[in-house]
Amino acid sequence: MDTWEILSATAAAIFVAVTILWLVSLWLKDASIADLFWGFGFVVIAAIAYAMGNQDLRGGLVAVLTAVWGLRLTGYLCWRNLGHGEDSRYRAMRDHHQERFWWVSFFTVFLLQGTIMWIVSLPVQVGQRSVQDLGPANFIGVAVWLVGFLFESIGDYQLARFKMDPANKGKVMDQGLWRYTRHPNYFGNALIWWGLTLLAMNLSTGWLLVSPVLMTFLLLKVSGVALLDKDLSNRSDEFRRYIARTSAFVPWPPS
């Protein structure tokens, strides 16, 4: 199998998956299920790419690390979101488009997310066809992935534990990793994709850096930091003070 066959197979699989997911969302009247598929979609892509690739050490590492990240994220989001109804972002879109939302959501939510998923996962796919031996940069990638995975998973755990205590309702989470960055989970997510890309690429595939660059941009400017910080700044003076003293993304001692 060549690279284009892998890319075509994963694109077709993701298109079918998001279409089915969209139909289910119409039945449930809940577009939030798109978020639950985000991590698992990468697991699907990794499995297909590995099955069609060289099945060597590099490909196995890329597939396993992608699956570990994707399955953990999917499990966490299912635990956090199921039973809470449609996310406010999608409710706002539904109110805006009203009777058109059923078909608009296919393009602006499901197909868009599937397309971004396919682009971000390019290292996971192309890395399965590498013919060069692993070098120092690749092993550095594994280390970067591990740091990112710890930041994301520990950050999620600390926030979930904080929210489970009724005494913390309405309070600012500024403990643990959240003392040094307002978004340790997003910072960790970005590192995961920088790490996977360093592991997957070689001297001839430097263009794969488009994956972590895109993911970092989305986390900083689109669906992550910018969106949540806007919400935080509107809550209370305590949240605004937290924003003023705490790094937005890269961990840093509070000012």
Short mmCIF file of C-alpha atoms in Angstrom, two decimals:
data_model
loop_
_atom_site.label_atom_id
_atom_site.label_comp_id
_atom_site.label_asym_id
_atom_site.label_seq_id
_atom_site.Cartn_x
_atom_site.Cartn_y
_atom_site.Cartn_z
CA MET A 1 0.00 0.00 0.00
CA ASP A 2 1.34 3.46 -0.84
CA THR A 3 0.72 6.66 1.13
CA TRP A 4 -2.10 7.86 -1.13
CA GLU A 5 -4.02 4.63 -0.61
CA ILE A 6 -3.76 5.08 3.16
CA LEU A 7 -4.86 8.71 2.93
CA SER A 8 -7.81 7.78 0.73
CA ALA A 9 -8.91 4.93 2.98
CA THR A 10 -8.84 7.04 6.13
CA ALA A 11 -10.65 9.93 4.42
CA ALA A 12 -13.41 7.58 3.29
CA ALA A 13 -13.70 6.01 6.74
CA ILE A 14 -13.94 9.37 8.50
CA PHE A 15 -16.52 10.64 5.99
CA VAL A 16 -18.72 7.59 6.59
CA ALA A 17 -18.24 7.85 10.37
CA VAL A 18 -19.15 11.54 10.64
CA THR A 19 -22.14 11.05 8.34
CA ILE A 20 -23.49 8.27 10.56
CA LEU A 21 -22.74 10.36 13.63
CA TRP A 22 -24.63 13.30 12.11
CA LEU A 23 -27.68 11.10 11.48
CA VAL A 24 -27.56 9.91 15.08
CA SER A 25 -27.34 13.55 16.25
CA LEU A 26 -30.53 14.35 14.33
CA TRP A 27 -32.31 11.51 16.09
CA LEU A 28 -30.97 12.57 19.52
CA LYS A 29 -31.32 16.30 18.79
CA ASP A 30 -27.83 16.71 20.23
CA ALA A 31 -24.87 17.83 18.10
CA SER A 32 -22.55 17.50 21.12
CA ILE A 33 -21.86 13.88 20.22
CA ALA A 34 -19.44 15.25 17.63
CA ASP A 35 -17.09 16.11 20.51
CA LEU A 36 -17.25 12.57 21.86
CA PHE A 37 -16.00 11.23 18.53
CA TRP A 38 -13.02 13.60 18.34
CA GLY A 39 -10.52 11.43 20.19
CA PHE A 40 -11.91 8.11 18.96
CA GLY A 41 -11.77 9.29 15.34
CA PHE A 42 -7.97 9.46 15.61
CA VAL A 43 -7.95 5.92 16.97
CA VAL A 44 -9.87 4.77 13.88
CA ILE A 45 -7.42 6.57 11.59
CA ALA A 46 -4.41 5.12 13.42
CA ALA A 47 -5.79 1.59 13.21
CA ILE A 48 -6.50 1.83 9.46
CA ALA A 49 -3.14 3.45 8.70
CA TYR A 50 -1.21 0.86 10.71
CA ALA A 51 -3.06 -2.03 9.06
CA MET A 52 -2.19 -0.64 5.62
CA GLY A 53 1.36 0.47 6.48
CA ASN A 54 4.75 -1.16 7.01
CA GLN A 55 3.82 -2.36 10.51
CA ASP A 56 7.31 -1.58 11.78
CA LEU A 57 8.51 -0.14 15.09
CA ARG A 58 7.86 3.49 14.11
CA GLY A 59 4.37 2.71 12.83
CA GLY A 60 3.54 0.67 15.90
CA LEU A 61 4.69 3.42 18.27
CA VAL A 62 2.72 6.08 16.37
CA ALA A 63 -0.44 3.94 16.36
CA VAL A 64 -0.19 2.94 20.03
CA LEU A 65 0.52 6.45 21.32
CA THR A 66 -2.33 7.85 19.23
CA ALA A 67 -4.71 5.16 20.51
CA VAL A 68 -3.70 5.71 24.15
CA TRP A 69 -4.35 9.45 23.84
CA GLY A 70 -7.58 9.07 21.85
CA LEU A 71 -9.14 6.43 24.08
CA ARG A 72 -8.31 8.33 27.28
CA LEU A 73 -9.78 11.54 25.88
CA THR A 74 -12.91 9.75 24.64
CA GLY A 75 -13.47 8.08 27.98
CA TYR A 76 -13.01 11.34 29.87
CA LEU A 77 -15.38 13.30 27.61
CA CYS A 78 -18.04 10.58 27.81
CA TRP A 79 -17.79 10.60 31.62
CA ARG A 80 -17.94 14.40 31.73
CA ASN A 81 -20.58 15.16 29.07
CA LEU A 82 -23.08 12.30 28.84
CA GLY A 83 -26.39 13.12 30.46
CA HIS A 84 -25.78 16.88 30.49
CA GLY A 85 -27.65 17.69 27.28
CA GLU A 86 -26.42 19.60 24.28
CA ASP A 87 -23.42 21.88 24.78
CA SER A 88 -24.21 25.60 24.89
CA ARG A 89 -22.13 26.24 21.75
CA TYR A 90 -24.32 23.95 19.70
CA ARG A 91 -27.51 25.25 21.31
CA ALA A 92 -26.49 28.75 20.21
CA MET A 93 -25.91 27.48 16.66
CA ARG A 94 -29.26 25.67 16.72
CA ASP A 95 -31.04 28.84 17.86
CA HIS A 96 -29.29 30.87 15.16
CA HIS A 97 -30.03 28.55 12.23
CA GLN A 98 -33.33 27.19 13.62
CA GLU A 99 -35.05 24.95 11.03
CA ARG A 100 -31.91 24.91 8.84
CA PHE A 101 -29.69 23.56 11.61
CA TRP A 102 -30.35 19.91 10.73
CA TRP A 103 -28.42 20.17 7.46
CA VAL A 104 -26.14 23.10 8.35
CA SER A 105 -24.77 21.06 11.26
CA PHE A 106 -23.51 18.40 8.85
CA PHE A 107 -21.13 20.86 7.18
CA THR A 108 -20.28 23.25 10.03
CA VAL A 109 -19.93 20.67 12.80
CA PHE A 110 -19.48 17.08 11.63
CA LEU A 111 -17.83 17.36 8.22
CA LEU A 112 -15.64 20.26 9.36
CA GLN A 113 -14.49 18.33 12.41
CA GLY A 114 -13.80 15.25 10.29
CA THR A 115 -11.74 17.29 7.83
CA ILE A 116 -9.67 18.88 10.61
CA MET A 117 -9.20 15.45 12.17
CA TRP A 118 -7.89 14.05 8.89
CA ILE A 119 -5.44 16.94 8.40
CA VAL A 120 -4.15 16.88 11.98
CA SER A 121 -3.68 13.10 11.76
CA LEU A 122 -1.40 13.29 8.70
CA PRO A 123 1.69 12.33 10.76
CA VAL A 124 -0.18 9.27 12.05
CA GLN A 125 -0.92 8.24 8.48
CA VAL A 126 2.26 9.19 6.62
CA GLY A 127 4.44 7.90 9.45
CA GLN A 128 3.28 4.38 8.64
CA ARG A 129 5.15 4.51 5.31
CA SER A 130 8.52 5.76 6.56
CA VAL A 131 11.50 3.70 5.41
CA GLN A 132 14.19 5.43 7.51
CA ASP A 133 15.47 4.16 10.84
CA LEU A 134 14.43 5.93 14.02
CA GLY A 135 16.76 8.76 15.01
CA PRO A 136 17.25 11.06 18.03
CA ALA A 137 14.48 13.46 16.91
CA ASN A 138 12.01 10.58 16.86
CA PHE A 139 12.82 9.53 20.41
CA ILE A 140 12.60 13.16 21.52
CA GLY A 141 9.10 13.03 20.02
CA VAL A 142 8.16 10.17 22.34
CA ALA A 143 9.40 12.19 25.33
CA VAL A 144 7.45 15.27 24.22
CA TRP A 145 4.33 13.10 23.76
CA LEU A 146 4.72 11.73 27.29
CA VAL A 147 5.03 15.20 28.84
CA GLY A 148 1.96 16.33 26.90
CA PHE A 149 -0.04 13.26 27.89
CA LEU A 150 0.77 13.83 31.57
CA PHE A 151 -0.20 17.50 31.37
CA GLU A 152 -3.50 16.74 29.64
CA SER A 153 -4.55 13.77 31.78
CA ILE A 154 -3.39 15.20 35.13
CA GLY A 155 -4.96 18.57 34.30
CA ASP A 156 -8.29 16.92 33.47
CA TYR A 157 -8.15 14.83 36.65
CA GLN A 158 -7.36 17.81 38.87
CA LEU A 159 -10.17 19.90 37.40
CA ALA A 160 -12.70 17.05 37.62
CA ARG A 161 -11.79 16.39 41.25
CA PHE A 162 -12.08 20.11 42.05
CA LYS A 163 -15.54 20.33 40.47
CA MET A 164 -16.79 17.26 42.32
CA ASP A 165 -16.50 19.10 45.64
CA PRO A 166 -19.71 21.16 46.16
CA ALA A 167 -17.73 23.62 48.28
CA ASN A 168 -15.85 24.71 45.16
CA LYS A 169 -18.92 25.72 43.17
CA GLY A 170 -18.26 29.08 41.51
CA LYS A 171 -14.64 29.16 42.69
CA VAL A 172 -11.49 29.42 40.59
CA MET A 173 -9.42 26.30 40.06
CA ASP A 174 -5.87 27.59 40.64
CA GLN A 175 -4.26 24.54 42.20
CA GLY A 176 -1.87 21.93 40.85
CA LEU A 177 -1.02 22.44 37.18
CA TRP A 178 -3.76 25.08 36.96
CA ARG A 179 -1.63 27.35 39.15
CA TYR A 180 0.94 27.65 36.36
CA THR A 181 -1.26 27.68 33.26
CA ARG A 182 -4.94 28.39 32.76
CA HIS A 183 -5.16 25.51 30.30
CA PRO A 184 -2.80 22.64 31.18
CA ASN A 185 -4.99 20.20 29.25
CA TYR A 186 -4.76 22.27 26.05
CA PHE A 187 -1.02 22.78 26.51
CA GLY A 188 -0.66 19.02 26.93
CA ASN A 189 -2.78 18.37 23.84
CA ALA A 190 -0.52 20.59 21.74
CA LEU A 191 2.60 18.82 23.04
CA ILE A 192 1.05 15.45 22.18
CA TRP A 193 0.79 16.41 18.52
CA TRP A 194 4.24 17.97 18.41
CA GLY A 195 5.55 14.74 19.89
CA LEU A 196 3.67 12.46 17.51
CA THR A 197 4.86 14.50 14.55
CA LEU A 198 8.51 14.36 15.65
CA LEU A 199 8.14 10.59 16.05
CA ALA A 200 6.42 10.08 12.70
CA MET A 201 8.41 12.34 10.39
CA ASN A 202 11.83 12.00 8.79
CA LEU A 203 14.07 14.28 6.72
CA SER A 204 11.77 14.08 3.69
CA THR A 205 8.48 14.71 5.52
CA GLY A 206 9.12 17.95 7.34
CA TRP A 207 5.86 19.27 5.86
CA LEU A 208 4.04 17.16 8.44
CA LEU A 209 4.68 20.01 10.89
CA VAL A 210 1.44 21.44 9.50
CA SER A 211 -0.31 19.05 11.93
CA PRO A 212 0.93 20.41 15.28
CA VAL A 213 0.92 23.98 13.94
CA LEU A 214 -2.77 23.63 13.03
CA MET A 215 -3.63 21.93 16.32
CA THR A 216 -1.81 24.59 18.35
CA PHE A 217 -3.53 27.37 16.40
CA LEU A 218 -6.96 25.83 16.99
CA LEU A 219 -6.27 25.39 20.71
CA LEU A 220 -5.02 28.94 21.11
CA LYS A 221 -7.26 30.95 18.81
CA VAL A 222 -10.40 29.00 17.91
CA SER A 223 -11.96 26.34 20.13
CA GLY A 224 -9.73 26.40 23.19
CA VAL A 225 -7.98 29.20 25.05
CA ALA A 226 -9.64 32.17 23.36
CA LEU A 227 -13.16 30.76 23.76
CA LEU A 228 -12.83 29.72 27.40
CA ASP A 229 -10.94 32.83 28.48
CA LYS A 230 -13.72 34.99 27.10
CA ASP A 231 -16.18 33.04 29.23
CA LEU A 232 -13.91 33.20 32.30
CA SER A 233 -13.46 36.98 32.05
CA ASN A 234 -17.24 37.47 32.18
CA ARG A 235 -17.78 35.47 35.36
CA SER A 236 -16.37 37.43 38.32
CA ASP A 237 -13.52 39.57 39.60
CA GLU A 238 -11.91 36.44 41.02
CA PHE A 239 -11.72 34.87 37.58
CA ARG A 240 -10.35 38.09 36.09
CA ARG A 241 -7.62 38.17 38.75
CA TYR A 242 -6.81 34.56 37.93
CA ILE A 243 -6.46 35.47 34.24
CA ALA A 244 -4.23 38.43 35.10
CA ARG A 245 -1.76 36.43 37.20
CA THR A 246 -1.68 33.07 35.36
CA SER A 247 -0.07 32.16 32.06
CA ALA A 248 -2.63 31.42 29.36
CA PHE A 249 -0.91 28.43 27.81
CA VAL A 250 2.76 27.70 28.50
CA PRO A 251 3.27 26.85 32.22
CA TRP A 252 4.92 29.69 34.12
CA PRO A 253 5.05 30.78 37.79
CA PRO A 254 2.11 33.09 38.57
CA SER A 255 2.85 36.81 38.62
#
